Amino acid sequence: GENVEQHPSTLSVQEGDSAVIKCTYSDSASNYFPWYKQELGKRPQLIIDIRSNVGEKKDQRIAVTLNKTAKHFSLHITETQPEDSAVYFCAAPDTGTASKLTFGTGTRLQVTL
Amino acid sequence: DAGVIQSPRHEVTEMGQEVTLRCKPISGHNSLFWYRQTMMRGLELLIYFNNNVPIDDSGMPEDRFSAKMPNASFSTLKIQPSEPRDSAVYFCASSHLFPYYEQYFGPGTRLTVT
């Protein structure tokens, strides 16, 4: 099955700075890489995803990059704001199944004023 | 679409009681997942179904846990008997099958067993 590792486990940045969270995966056949944001007391919500036919995808202040050769992908948040404070999870599909995602262990991002 | 619906949102019960959590997936989704989230263990996959059939229940912690999906629009997770260590937030999520892996989570059920 898929193995997903996520770093760092915690990240503190000042408002306005950039934040980068990195994940590696083990299954070279994986072709879909989502990122979820979970605010305190809320459900995980999909914020951006990328498929293996592109190397980068942007949506306003967030972007995801993918390096299939190295089997890693990253979430980039620019101009961070206090509302970006949350736990972020990466995931990759278990290609031996038709639907299962393997999640990383999460990164707690704290944006300080 | 209303999204994934879970009930109850909060459940407080005494040790030894039976607990049933309910989930209605997004209409048209073929896969349904039950997760448990705690501070200590993070987000754990308990069991998932494809087309109402249980595919992998290796994450179910003990025989006290059971899950069913009698039709495409309803699933239950049952704990009998419940124990204090079962206290957690239980999420249900749904998705289409390959190659559409996007999972959408319900609001969760916060279970407290005293």
Short mmCIF file of C-alpha atoms in Angstrom, two decimals:
data_model
loop_
_atom_site.label_atom_id
_atom_site.label_comp_id
_atom_site.label_asym_id
_atom_site.label_seq_id
_atom_site.Cartn_x
_atom_site.Cartn_y
_atom_site.Cartn_z
CA GLY A 1 0.00 0.00 0.00
CA GLU A 2 0.88 3.67 -0.13
CA ASN A 3 3.08 5.30 2.52
CA VAL A 4 2.87 9.08 2.95
CA GLU A 5 5.25 11.08 5.11
CA GLN A 6 4.62 14.72 5.96
CA HIS A 7 6.94 17.40 7.37
CA PRO A 8 7.11 19.43 9.46
CA SER A 9 4.65 18.40 12.14
CA THR A 10 4.39 21.99 13.38
CA LEU A 11 5.17 25.26 11.66
CA SER A 12 5.00 28.78 13.00
CA VAL A 13 5.28 31.78 10.68
CA GLN A 14 4.65 35.48 11.00
CA GLU A 15 1.71 37.00 9.21
CA GLY A 16 2.69 37.87 5.67
CA ASP A 17 5.44 35.28 5.43
CA SER A 18 5.27 32.14 3.29
CA ALA A 19 4.73 28.60 4.57
CA VAL A 20 5.80 25.37 2.90
CA ILE A 21 4.69 21.87 3.86
CA LYS A 22 6.24 18.83 2.21
CA CYS A 23 5.08 15.28 1.65
CA THR A 24 6.67 12.20 0.15
CA TYR A 25 4.91 9.12 -1.14
CA SER A 26 6.03 5.61 -1.97
CA ASP A 27 3.80 4.36 -4.79
CA SER A 28 5.16 5.54 -8.14
CA ALA A 29 1.77 4.80 -9.73
CA SER A 30 -0.01 7.40 -7.57
CA ASN A 31 -1.55 10.07 -9.77
CA TYR A 32 -3.62 12.30 -7.49
CA PHE A 33 -2.43 14.44 -4.59
CA PRO A 34 -4.91 16.43 -2.48
CA TRP A 35 -4.39 18.79 0.42
CA TYR A 36 -6.89 19.20 3.23
CA LYS A 37 -7.23 21.97 5.78
CA GLN A 38 -8.77 21.29 9.17
CA GLU A 39 -9.62 24.22 11.38
CA LEU A 40 -10.07 23.66 15.09
CA GLY A 41 -13.25 21.73 15.77
CA LYS A 42 -14.12 21.43 12.08
CA ARG A 43 -13.98 18.75 9.42
CA PRO A 44 -11.02 18.31 7.02
CA GLN A 45 -11.81 20.24 3.84
CA LEU A 46 -10.20 19.83 0.44
CA ILE A 47 -8.41 23.05 -0.46
CA ILE A 48 -6.37 22.12 -3.53
CA ASP A 49 -5.32 19.03 -5.43
CA ILE A 50 -3.06 18.13 -8.31
CA ARG A 51 -2.94 15.28 -10.77
CA SER A 52 0.22 13.76 -12.12
CA ASN A 53 -0.03 15.30 -15.56
CA VAL A 54 0.93 18.75 -14.21
CA GLY A 55 3.81 19.95 -12.09
CA GLU A 56 2.19 22.91 -10.37
CA LYS A 57 -1.25 24.27 -9.62
CA LYS A 58 -2.19 27.61 -8.07
CA ASP A 59 -5.30 28.98 -6.46
CA GLN A 60 -4.87 32.52 -5.21
CA ARG A 61 -2.41 32.36 -2.28
CA ILE A 62 -2.00 28.59 -2.27
CA ALA A 63 -0.09 26.40 -4.68
CA VAL A 64 0.92 22.79 -4.90
CA THR A 65 3.99 21.47 -6.69
CA LEU A 66 4.67 17.89 -7.68
CA ASN A 67 7.94 16.13 -8.44
CA LYS A 68 7.07 12.65 -9.69
CA THR A 69 10.68 11.62 -10.13
CA ALA A 70 11.49 12.30 -6.51
CA LYS A 71 7.99 11.27 -5.38
CA HIS A 72 7.28 14.36 -3.37
CA PHE A 73 4.77 17.18 -3.42
CA SER A 74 4.49 20.40 -1.48
CA LEU A 75 1.92 22.95 -0.37
CA HIS A 76 2.92 26.60 -0.57
CA ILE A 77 0.97 29.35 1.15
CA THR A 78 2.05 32.91 0.42
CA GLU A 79 1.19 36.09 2.33
CA THR A 80 -0.06 34.06 5.26
CA GLN A 81 -2.95 35.36 7.32
CA PRO A 82 -4.23 34.40 10.80
CA GLU A 83 -7.12 32.49 9.20
CA ASP A 84 -4.57 30.17 7.60
CA SER A 85 -3.86 28.76 11.07
CA ALA A 86 -5.04 25.15 10.97
CA VAL A 87 -3.84 21.58 10.55
CA TYR A 88 -3.00 20.65 6.97
CA PHE A 89 -3.03 17.07 5.67
CA CYS A 90 -1.58 15.75 2.43
CA ALA A 91 -2.77 12.48 0.90
CA ALA A 92 -2.11 10.10 -1.95
CA PRO A 93 -4.20 7.26 -3.36
CA ASP A 94 -3.56 3.65 -2.60
CA THR A 95 -3.44 2.57 -6.23
CA GLY A 96 -4.17 -1.01 -5.22
CA THR A 97 -7.69 0.17 -4.43
CA ALA A 98 -10.31 2.09 -6.37
CA SER A 99 -10.85 4.87 -3.85
CA LYS A 100 -8.72 4.79 -0.70
CA LEU A 101 -6.49 7.74 0.21
CA THR A 102 -3.54 7.45 2.57
CA PHE A 103 -3.18 10.61 4.65
CA GLY A 104 -0.07 12.19 6.08
CA THR A 105 0.14 12.80 9.81
CA GLY A 106 -0.67 16.48 9.51
CA THR A 107 1.11 19.83 9.96
CA ARG A 108 -0.12 22.30 12.53
CA LEU A 109 0.41 25.78 11.05
CA GLN A 110 0.32 28.76 13.37
CA VAL A 111 0.33 32.22 11.85
CA THR A 112 1.34 34.81 14.40
CA LEU A 113 0.66 38.54 14.26
CA ASP B 1 -26.08 19.04 -2.57
CA ALA B 2 -26.16 19.03 1.22
CA GLY B 3 -22.82 17.31 1.51
CA VAL B 4 -22.11 14.35 3.75
CA ILE B 5 -24.54 14.24 6.65
CA GLN B 6 -23.71 12.67 10.01
CA SER B 7 -25.79 12.18 13.11
CA PRO B 8 -25.70 12.71 15.95
CA ARG B 9 -23.21 15.58 16.08
CA HIS B 10 -22.47 14.93 19.73
CA GLU B 11 -22.97 11.80 21.77
CA VAL B 12 -22.29 11.32 25.45
CA THR B 13 -22.80 7.84 26.81
CA GLU B 14 -21.77 5.67 29.70
CA MET B 15 -19.30 2.86 29.45
CA GLY B 16 -20.94 -0.37 28.36
CA GLN B 17 -23.69 1.27 26.36
CA GLU B 18 -24.24 0.71 22.66
CA VAL B 19 -23.49 3.64 20.36
CA THR B 20 -24.67 3.98 16.77
CA LEU B 21 -23.31 6.64 14.45
CA ARG B 22 -25.03 7.40 11.17
CA CYS B 23 -23.89 8.73 7.82
CA LYS B 24 -25.53 9.76 4.58
CA PRO B 25 -23.00 10.15 1.75
CA ILE B 26 -23.19 12.62 -1.10
CA SER B 27 -25.65 11.41 -3.71
CA GLY B 28 -23.89 9.59 -6.53
CA HIS B 29 -20.74 8.79 -4.59
CA ASN B 30 -19.73 5.13 -4.68
CA SER B 31 -17.29 5.00 -1.78
CA LEU B 32 -17.83 5.65 1.90
CA PHE B 33 -15.18 5.89 4.59
CA TRP B 34 -15.29 5.90 8.39
CA TYR B 35 -12.41 7.66 10.16
CA ARG B 36 -11.60 8.22 13.82
CA GLN B 37 -9.60 11.23 14.98
CA THR B 38 -7.87 11.68 18.32
CA MET B 39 -5.02 13.87 19.46
CA MET B 40 -2.87 10.86 20.19
CA ARG B 41 -3.49 8.80 17.06
CA GLY B 42 -4.44 11.43 14.50
CA LEU B 43 -6.77 10.53 11.63
CA GLU B 44 -7.30 6.76 11.36
CA LEU B 45 -9.23 4.93 8.64
CA LEU B 46 -11.50 2.38 10.29
CA ILE B 47 -13.32 0.84 7.33
CA TYR B 48 -14.43 1.72 3.83
CA PHE B 49 -17.06 0.54 1.37
CA ASN B 50 -17.15 0.54 -2.43
CA ASN B 51 -20.61 0.18 -3.94
CA ASN B 52 -21.98 -0.72 -0.48
CA VAL B 53 -19.52 -3.60 -0.06
CA PRO B 54 -16.96 -3.48 2.78
CA ILE B 55 -13.51 -3.53 1.20
CA ASP B 56 -11.08 -3.11 4.08
CA ASP B 57 -11.94 -3.23 7.76
CA SER B 58 -8.39 -3.73 9.01
CA GLY B 59 -8.57 -0.40 10.84
CA MET B 60 -11.47 -1.45 13.03
CA PRO B 61 -9.86 -1.63 16.45
CA GLU B 62 -11.81 -4.49 17.98
CA ASP B 63 -14.79 -6.74 17.55
CA ARG B 64 -16.75 -4.19 19.52
CA PHE B 65 -16.82 -2.09 16.36
CA SER B 66 -19.02 -2.96 13.41
CA ALA B 67 -20.17 -1.08 10.31
CA LYS B 68 -22.87 -1.61 7.74
CA MET B 69 -23.98 -0.01 4.50
CA PRO B 70 -27.38 -1.44 3.62
CA ASN B 71 -27.83 0.89 0.63
CA ALA B 72 -26.05 3.62 -1.29
CA SER B 73 -27.39 6.41 0.87
CA PHE B 74 -26.88 5.19 4.43
CA SER B 75 -24.21 3.70 6.65
CA THR B 76 -23.85 3.03 10.35
CA LEU B 77 -20.91 2.53 12.68
CA LYS B 78 -21.78 0.73 15.88
CA ILE B 79 -19.78 0.32 19.06
CA GLN B 80 -21.01 -2.28 21.51
CA PRO B 81 -20.09 -2.14 24.34
CA SER B 82 -18.51 1.31 24.38
CA GLU B 83 -15.42 2.12 26.47
CA PRO B 84 -13.86 5.43 27.55
CA ARG B 85 -10.96 4.93 25.12
CA ASP B 86 -13.47 5.07 22.25
CA SER B 87 -13.93 8.77 22.94
CA ALA B 88 -12.98 10.57 19.72
CA VAL B 89 -14.38 12.42 16.75
CA TYR B 90 -15.72 10.04 14.12
CA PHE B 91 -15.83 11.30 10.55
CA CYS B 92 -17.63 9.84 7.60
CA ALA B 93 -16.42 10.74 4.11
CA SER B 94 -17.54 9.85 0.61
CA SER B 95 -16.10 9.93 -2.89
CA HIS B 96 -16.46 8.62 -6.40
CA LEU B 97 -14.35 5.66 -7.47
CA PHE B 98 -11.12 5.77 -9.49
CA PRO B 99 -9.89 8.05 -10.94
CA TYR B 100 -11.89 10.56 -8.90
CA TYR B 101 -10.42 10.26 -5.45
CA GLU B 102 -11.66 13.51 -3.95
CA GLN B 103 -13.07 12.69 -0.53
CA TYR B 104 -15.58 14.95 1.17
CA PHE B 105 -15.94 14.76 4.91
CA GLY B 106 -19.02 15.07 7.04
CA PRO B 107 -19.10 17.36 10.09
CA GLY B 108 -18.17 14.50 12.42
CA THR B 109 -19.66 13.00 15.56
CA ARG B 110 -17.93 13.85 18.80
CA LEU B 111 -18.28 10.80 21.04
CA THR B 112 -17.61 10.95 24.75
CA VAL B 113 -17.78 7.74 26.77
CA THR B 114 -17.75 8.25 30.52
#
